[in-house]
Short mmCIF file of C-alpha atoms and ligand atoms in Angstrom, two decimals:
data_model
loop_
_atom_site.label_atom_id
_atom_site.label_comp_id
_atom_site.label_asym_id
_atom_site.label_seq_id
_atom_site.Cartn_x
_atom_site.Cartn_y
_atom_site.Cartn_z
CA UNK O 1 0.03 -0.43 -0.18
CA UNK O 2 1.28 3.81 -0.95
CA UNK O 3 1.00 5.99 1.81
CA UNK O 4 0.48 9.43 -0.39
CA UNK O 5 2.73 13.08 1.61
CA UNK O 6 2.01 16.16 0.01
CA UNK O 7 4.64 16.24 -1.55
CA UNK O 8 4.37 13.42 -3.97
CA UNK O 9 -0.34 14.69 -4.41
CA UNK O 10 0.85 15.29 -8.25
CA UNK O 11 1.91 11.48 -8.88
CA UNK O 12 -1.20 10.33 -6.95
CA UNK O 13 -3.76 10.03 -9.98
CA UNK O 14 -1.09 8.32 -12.25
CA UNK O 15 -0.65 6.15 -9.51
CA UNK O 16 -4.03 5.26 -8.52
CA UNK O 17 -5.09 5.73 -12.76
CA UNK O 18 -1.97 2.43 -12.91
CA UNK O 19 -3.14 0.08 -10.45
CA UNK O 20 -0.93 1.43 -7.23
CA UNK O 21 -3.14 0.78 -4.18
CA UNK O 22 -3.35 4.30 -2.04
CA UNK O 23 -3.90 4.50 1.70
CA UNK O 24 -5.25 7.31 2.19
CA UNK O 25 -3.82 10.30 4.92
CA UNK O 26 -5.22 13.12 6.03
CA UNK O 27 -2.38 16.47 6.15
CA UNK O 28 -3.62 19.26 7.27
CA UNK O 29 -1.66 22.14 9.26
CA UNK O 30 -3.21 22.85 12.82
CA UNK O 31 -3.77 26.80 13.51
CA UNK O 32 -0.09 27.03 14.93
CA UNK O 33 1.51 26.31 11.64
CA UNK O 34 2.23 22.66 13.29
CA UNK O 35 2.13 19.60 10.77
CA UNK O 36 -1.54 17.29 11.64
CA UNK O 37 -1.29 13.60 9.40
CA UNK O 38 -3.17 10.82 10.68
CA UNK O 39 -3.87 7.70 8.53
CA UNK O 40 -7.35 6.00 7.46
CA UNK O 41 -6.29 2.37 7.46
CA UNK O 42 -3.46 -0.08 7.81
CA UNK O 43 -1.10 -2.02 6.58
CA UNK O 44 1.77 -4.50 7.85
CA UNK O 45 3.45 -2.80 5.25
CA UNK O 46 3.15 0.47 3.93
CA UNK O 47 5.36 2.78 1.17
CA UNK O 48 5.17 6.38 2.20
CA UNK O 49 5.43 8.77 -1.44
CA UNK O 50 6.75 11.83 -0.11
CA UNK O 51 9.31 14.20 -2.52
CA UNK O 52 10.67 16.73 -0.34
CA UNK O 53 10.75 20.27 -2.39
CA UNK O 54 10.27 23.19 -0.93
CA UNK O 55 9.29 23.00 1.77
CA UNK O 56 11.54 21.17 1.65
CA UNK O 57 11.56 20.82 5.79
CA UNK O 58 7.51 20.77 6.18
CA UNK O 59 8.06 17.87 3.40
CA UNK O 60 10.36 16.05 6.05
CA UNK O 61 8.48 16.19 8.99
CA UNK O 62 5.56 14.47 7.58
CA UNK O 63 7.63 12.04 6.63
CA UNK O 64 8.45 11.71 9.88
CA UNK O 65 4.70 11.95 11.48
CA UNK O 66 2.88 10.02 8.62
CA UNK O 67 6.10 6.65 9.82
CA UNK O 68 4.76 7.21 12.90
CA UNK O 69 1.50 6.92 13.05
CA UNK O 70 2.05 3.91 10.28
CA UNK O 71 3.67 2.42 13.24
CA UNK O 72 0.98 3.12 15.49
CA UNK O 73 -1.47 1.40 13.54
CA UNK O 74 0.72 -1.52 13.13
CA UNK O 75 3.02 -1.04 10.28
CA UNK O 76 6.04 -2.93 10.60
CA UNK O 77 7.83 -2.58 7.26
CA UNK O 78 8.48 0.48 5.95
CA UNK O 79 9.64 1.94 2.51
CA UNK O 80 10.04 5.39 1.41
CA UNK O 81 10.49 6.56 -1.87
CA UNK O 82 12.08 10.15 -2.25
CA UNK O 83 11.64 10.97 -5.39
CA UNK O 84 13.38 14.59 -5.53
CA UNK O 85 15.56 14.21 -1.79
CA UNK O 86 15.82 17.70 -0.16
CA UNK O 87 19.65 18.28 1.33
CA UNK O 88 20.61 16.01 -1.31
CA UNK O 89 23.53 19.00 -2.64
CA UNK O 90 25.43 19.79 0.84
CA UNK O 91 26.80 17.09 0.93
CA UNK O 92 30.57 18.25 2.35
CA UNK O 93 31.53 20.52 4.84
CA UNK O 94 32.90 23.16 3.05
CA UNK O 95 33.08 25.91 5.71
CA UNK O 96 34.16 24.28 9.46
CA UNK O 97 30.89 24.43 11.46
CA UNK O 98 28.40 22.94 9.11
CA UNK O 99 26.72 20.56 9.07
CA UNK O 100 26.83 16.99 6.23
CA UNK O 101 23.11 18.56 5.50
CA UNK O 102 22.27 15.09 3.56
CA UNK O 103 24.07 12.88 5.73
CA UNK O 104 21.67 14.29 8.25
CA UNK O 105 18.23 13.67 6.83
CA UNK O 106 19.20 10.12 6.12
CA UNK O 107 20.76 9.14 9.31
CA UNK O 108 17.47 11.30 10.88
CA UNK O 109 14.61 9.00 7.74
CA UNK O 110 16.77 5.83 8.77
CA UNK O 111 15.60 5.90 12.07
CA UNK O 112 11.68 5.33 10.52
CA UNK O 113 12.01 4.04 7.40
CA UNK O 114 13.30 0.41 6.63
CA UNK O 115 14.20 1.09 2.77
CA UNK O 116 14.66 3.99 1.07
CA UNK O 117 14.18 5.02 -2.80
CA UNK O 118 16.07 7.73 -4.64
CA UNK O 119 15.74 9.17 -7.55
CA UNK O 120 19.06 10.30 -8.99
CA UNK O 121 20.69 11.03 -6.52
CA UNK O 122 22.79 13.73 -6.98
CA UNK O 123 25.89 12.34 -4.77
CA UNK O 124 24.87 8.55 -5.00
CA UNK O 125 27.43 7.95 -1.81
CA UNK O 126 25.38 9.74 0.13
CA UNK O 127 23.18 6.86 0.59
CA UNK O 128 25.58 5.07 2.83
CA UNK O 129 24.14 7.60 5.71
CA UNK O 130 21.04 5.54 5.54
CA UNK O 131 21.06 2.76 8.55
CA UNK O 132 19.26 0.18 5.18
CA UNK O 133 18.77 -1.37 2.17
CA UNK O 134 18.93 2.48 0.44
CA UNK O 135 18.83 2.21 -3.56
CA UNK O 136 19.61 4.97 -6.69
CA UNK O 137 15.90 4.89 -9.00
CA UNK O 138 17.52 5.93 -12.64
CA UNK O 139 15.03 7.59 -13.98
CA UNK O 140 17.59 6.94 -18.31
CA UNK O 141 14.83 4.07 -19.62
CA UNK O 142 11.95 7.19 -19.22
CA UNK O 143 14.19 9.93 -20.13
CA UNK O 144 15.19 7.43 -23.23
CA UNK O 145 11.47 6.44 -23.90
CA UNK O 146 10.86 10.43 -24.09
CA UNK O 147 13.69 12.08 -26.44
CA UNK O 148 13.79 8.58 -28.26
CA UNK O 149 12.54 9.31 -31.33
CA UNK O 150 12.13 13.16 -31.76
CA UNK O 151 16.69 12.74 -31.79
CA UNK O 152 17.05 9.83 -34.44
CA UNK O 153 20.56 9.21 -34.83
CA UNK O 154 21.75 11.92 -32.43
CA UNK O 155 23.92 12.63 -29.70
CA UNK O 156 23.66 12.43 -25.53
CA UNK O 157 25.72 14.81 -23.87
CA UNK O 158 26.64 15.97 -20.10
CA UNK O 159 27.32 18.84 -19.34
CA UNK O 160 30.30 17.96 -16.92
CA UNK O 161 31.55 14.70 -16.01
CA UNK O 162 30.45 14.26 -13.19
CA UNK O 163 27.09 13.84 -14.82
CA UNK O 164 28.55 11.79 -17.43
CA UNK O 165 27.18 8.24 -16.53
CA UNK O 166 23.62 9.71 -16.64
CA UNK O 167 24.18 10.40 -20.90
CA UNK O 168 25.29 7.34 -21.06
CA UNK O 169 22.76 5.41 -19.30
CA UNK O 170 20.21 7.13 -21.53
CA UNK O 171 22.65 6.04 -24.80
CA UNK O 172 23.08 3.41 -23.90
CA UNK O 173 18.92 2.42 -24.01
CA UNK O 174 19.09 4.12 -27.35
CA UNK O 175 21.96 3.00 -29.12
CA UNK O 176 23.82 5.98 -29.51
CA UNK O 177 27.05 8.13 -28.43
CA UNK O 178 27.31 9.87 -25.75
CA UNK O 179 30.01 12.50 -23.68
CA UNK O 180 30.58 15.35 -22.01
CA UNK O 181 31.35 18.78 -21.95
CA UNK O 182 33.83 20.12 -19.78
CA UNK O 183 32.33 22.38 -17.03
CA UNK O 184 34.33 24.90 -14.67
CA UNK O 185 32.85 26.62 -12.17
CA UNK O 186 33.36 30.11 -11.88
CA UNK O 187 31.56 31.13 -9.19
CA UNK O 188 28.23 30.15 -7.47
CA UNK O 189 26.44 31.29 -10.44
CA UNK O 190 28.84 30.94 -12.92
CA UNK O 191 30.20 28.82 -15.12
CA UNK O 192 32.89 28.40 -18.03
CA UNK O 193 32.02 24.92 -21.19
CA UNK O 194 34.47 24.22 -22.66
CA UNK O 195 33.52 21.96 -25.76
CA UNK O 196 33.14 18.49 -26.24
CA UNK O 197 35.45 15.31 -28.46
CA UNK O 198 32.26 14.17 -30.28
CA UNK O 199 30.76 15.96 -33.63
CA UNK O 200 27.82 17.28 -33.89
CA UNK O 201 27.55 19.27 -36.53
CA UNK O 202 23.87 18.54 -37.94
CA UNK O 203 22.96 15.86 -35.01
CA UNK O 204 20.53 16.41 -32.90
CA UNK O 205 21.68 16.76 -29.13
CA UNK O 206 20.43 15.69 -26.03
CA UNK O 207 22.25 17.50 -22.50
CA UNK O 208 20.43 15.71 -19.35
CA UNK O 209 21.48 16.33 -16.02
CA UNK O 210 19.79 15.68 -12.67
CA UNK O 211 19.45 19.29 -11.62
CA UNK O 212 18.18 21.55 -13.32
CA UNK O 213 19.08 25.84 -10.93
CA UNK O 214 19.44 28.57 -12.61
CA UNK O 215 19.42 26.85 -15.97
CA UNK O 216 23.32 28.75 -16.36
CA UNK O 217 24.73 25.29 -17.56
CA UNK O 218 22.82 24.80 -20.03
CA UNK O 219 22.22 27.37 -21.40
CA UNK O 220 26.06 26.93 -22.12
CA UNK O 221 25.59 23.94 -23.21
CA UNK O 222 22.75 25.45 -25.78
CA UNK O 223 25.13 28.10 -27.00
CA UNK O 224 27.79 26.48 -27.41
CA UNK O 225 26.17 23.60 -29.42
CA UNK O 226 24.46 25.97 -31.78
CA UNK O 227 28.08 27.12 -32.48
CA UNK O 228 29.27 23.62 -32.81
CA UNK O 229 26.80 23.76 -35.88
CA UNK O 230 24.09 20.96 -33.28
CA UNK O 231 20.93 20.26 -35.24
CA UNK O 232 18.64 20.54 -32.33
CA UNK O 233 19.47 20.98 -28.92
CA UNK O 234 17.47 18.69 -26.32
CA UNK O 235 17.35 19.31 -22.45
CA UNK O 236 16.30 16.88 -19.77
CA UNK O 237 16.61 16.41 -16.29
CA UNK O 238 15.56 14.09 -13.22
CA UNK O 239 14.76 17.38 -11.22
CA UNK O 240 13.16 20.81 -12.21
CA UNK O 241 14.16 22.86 -9.07
CA UNK O 242 14.43 25.85 -11.19
CA UNK O 243 15.23 29.06 -9.71
CA UNK O 244 12.97 32.01 -10.79
CA UNK O 245 12.62 32.82 -14.67
CA UNK O 246 15.19 29.87 -15.47
CA UNK O 247 12.33 27.69 -17.53
CA UNK O 248 11.97 30.29 -20.06
CA UNK O 249 15.03 31.22 -19.57
CA UNK O 250 16.19 27.38 -20.66
CA UNK O 251 13.27 27.40 -23.70
CA UNK O 252 13.53 29.99 -24.78
CA UNK O 253 17.87 28.69 -25.94
CA UNK O 254 16.86 24.92 -26.44
CA UNK O 255 14.53 23.01 -28.74
CA UNK O 256 12.78 21.84 -25.85
CA UNK O 257 13.23 21.07 -22.26
CA UNK O 258 11.46 18.76 -20.26
CA UNK O 259 11.99 17.63 -16.52
CA UNK O 260 10.38 14.19 -14.71
CA UNK O 261 7.81 14.66 -12.28
CA UNK O 262 10.44 14.03 -8.88
CA UNK O 263 8.94 17.90 -8.41
CA UNK O 264 5.99 19.72 -10.03
CA UNK O 265 6.45 22.11 -12.64
CA UNK O 266 5.27 23.16 -16.40
CA UNK O 267 8.34 21.07 -17.38
CA UNK O 268 7.35 18.34 -15.59
CA UNK O 269 7.20 15.82 -18.76
CA UNK O 270 8.08 12.75 -18.03
CA UNK O 271 7.13 10.89 -15.77
CA UNK O 272 8.81 8.67 -12.93
CA UNK O 273 5.42 6.85 -11.69
CA UNK O 274 6.09 3.29 -13.51
CA UNK O 275 9.40 3.32 -12.14
CA UNK O 276 7.59 3.90 -8.89
CA UNK O 277 4.80 0.99 -9.29
CA UNK O 278 7.56 -0.82 -10.43
CA UNK O 279 8.89 -1.22 -6.79
C1 R5P L 301 25.94 20.12 -9.75
O1 R5P L 301 26.86 19.88 -9.40
C2 R5P L 301 24.42 19.99 -10.70
O2 R5P L 301 24.72 18.57 -11.49
C3 R5P L 301 23.62 20.27 -11.46
O3 R5P L 301 24.81 20.71 -13.00
C4 R5P L 301 23.31 21.85 -11.43
O4 R5P L 301 22.95 21.95 -9.74
C5 R5P L 301 22.44 22.80 -12.42
O5 R5P L 301 22.63 24.18 -11.81
P1 R5P L 301 22.11 25.36 -12.64
O6 R5P L 301 21.21 24.37 -13.67
O7 R5P L 301 22.26 26.75 -12.22
O8 R5P L 301 23.04 26.08 -13.59
#
């Protein structure tokens, strides 16, 4: 049985339509702002689906409350499916006195959940902080299905070397060539990109990344590809975090922008629900 948190309401109709069995939960707010949850039924095993985009902290607290409520109703095994995992980018101490935030969140969730499933975690190594079974699911299949026909005999690129495995996973499903850009981050808001070692002239190109935030990375990559003579430039990412105006800026720079629905946005055209229902 699936229990849907308020950060996964946008997935509920499709989950039901595809045969997912939902255990209803009431989620509201007390007048003082605190969250109230109540599960309307019981199940020995349950899977809480909760994406932890903004308001991240509220979504995380809901996960804890839902787990506690399910345990109260006799649940013995709980799984958490967290399509977008908040704090995943804070995976190291950069200034003395900072926490490793992703570790803190993983450890907390492990108190309540036996298993954790996430999509395309920024740094998959951080799953080790969850004391239990922890799985990083790949959206490569659904991204390849969405862009396969449009790409034709094109190329799949990652915006930097660290994301190469994402481009590789999509390209291998489509039997296409793949490579990556060299990306140097000059400041938090500025990145410098260098050309890839693959010929994109006259070819359609799909750039794949885990997150689009300001859109700066994708826009630079797209502009460079245009200079290199690429035909159509498509952009895909797992998580559309999107800073103010980013959707418009990226959309203007490329032929098509599509992200998955780990976070609901106007361009969340690729669904991860089929992957969730396979669990
Ligand atoms: C960085 O390591 C991530 O994988 C993304 O490339 C980054 O978050 C994209 O940020 P932006 O859209 O602001 O360039």
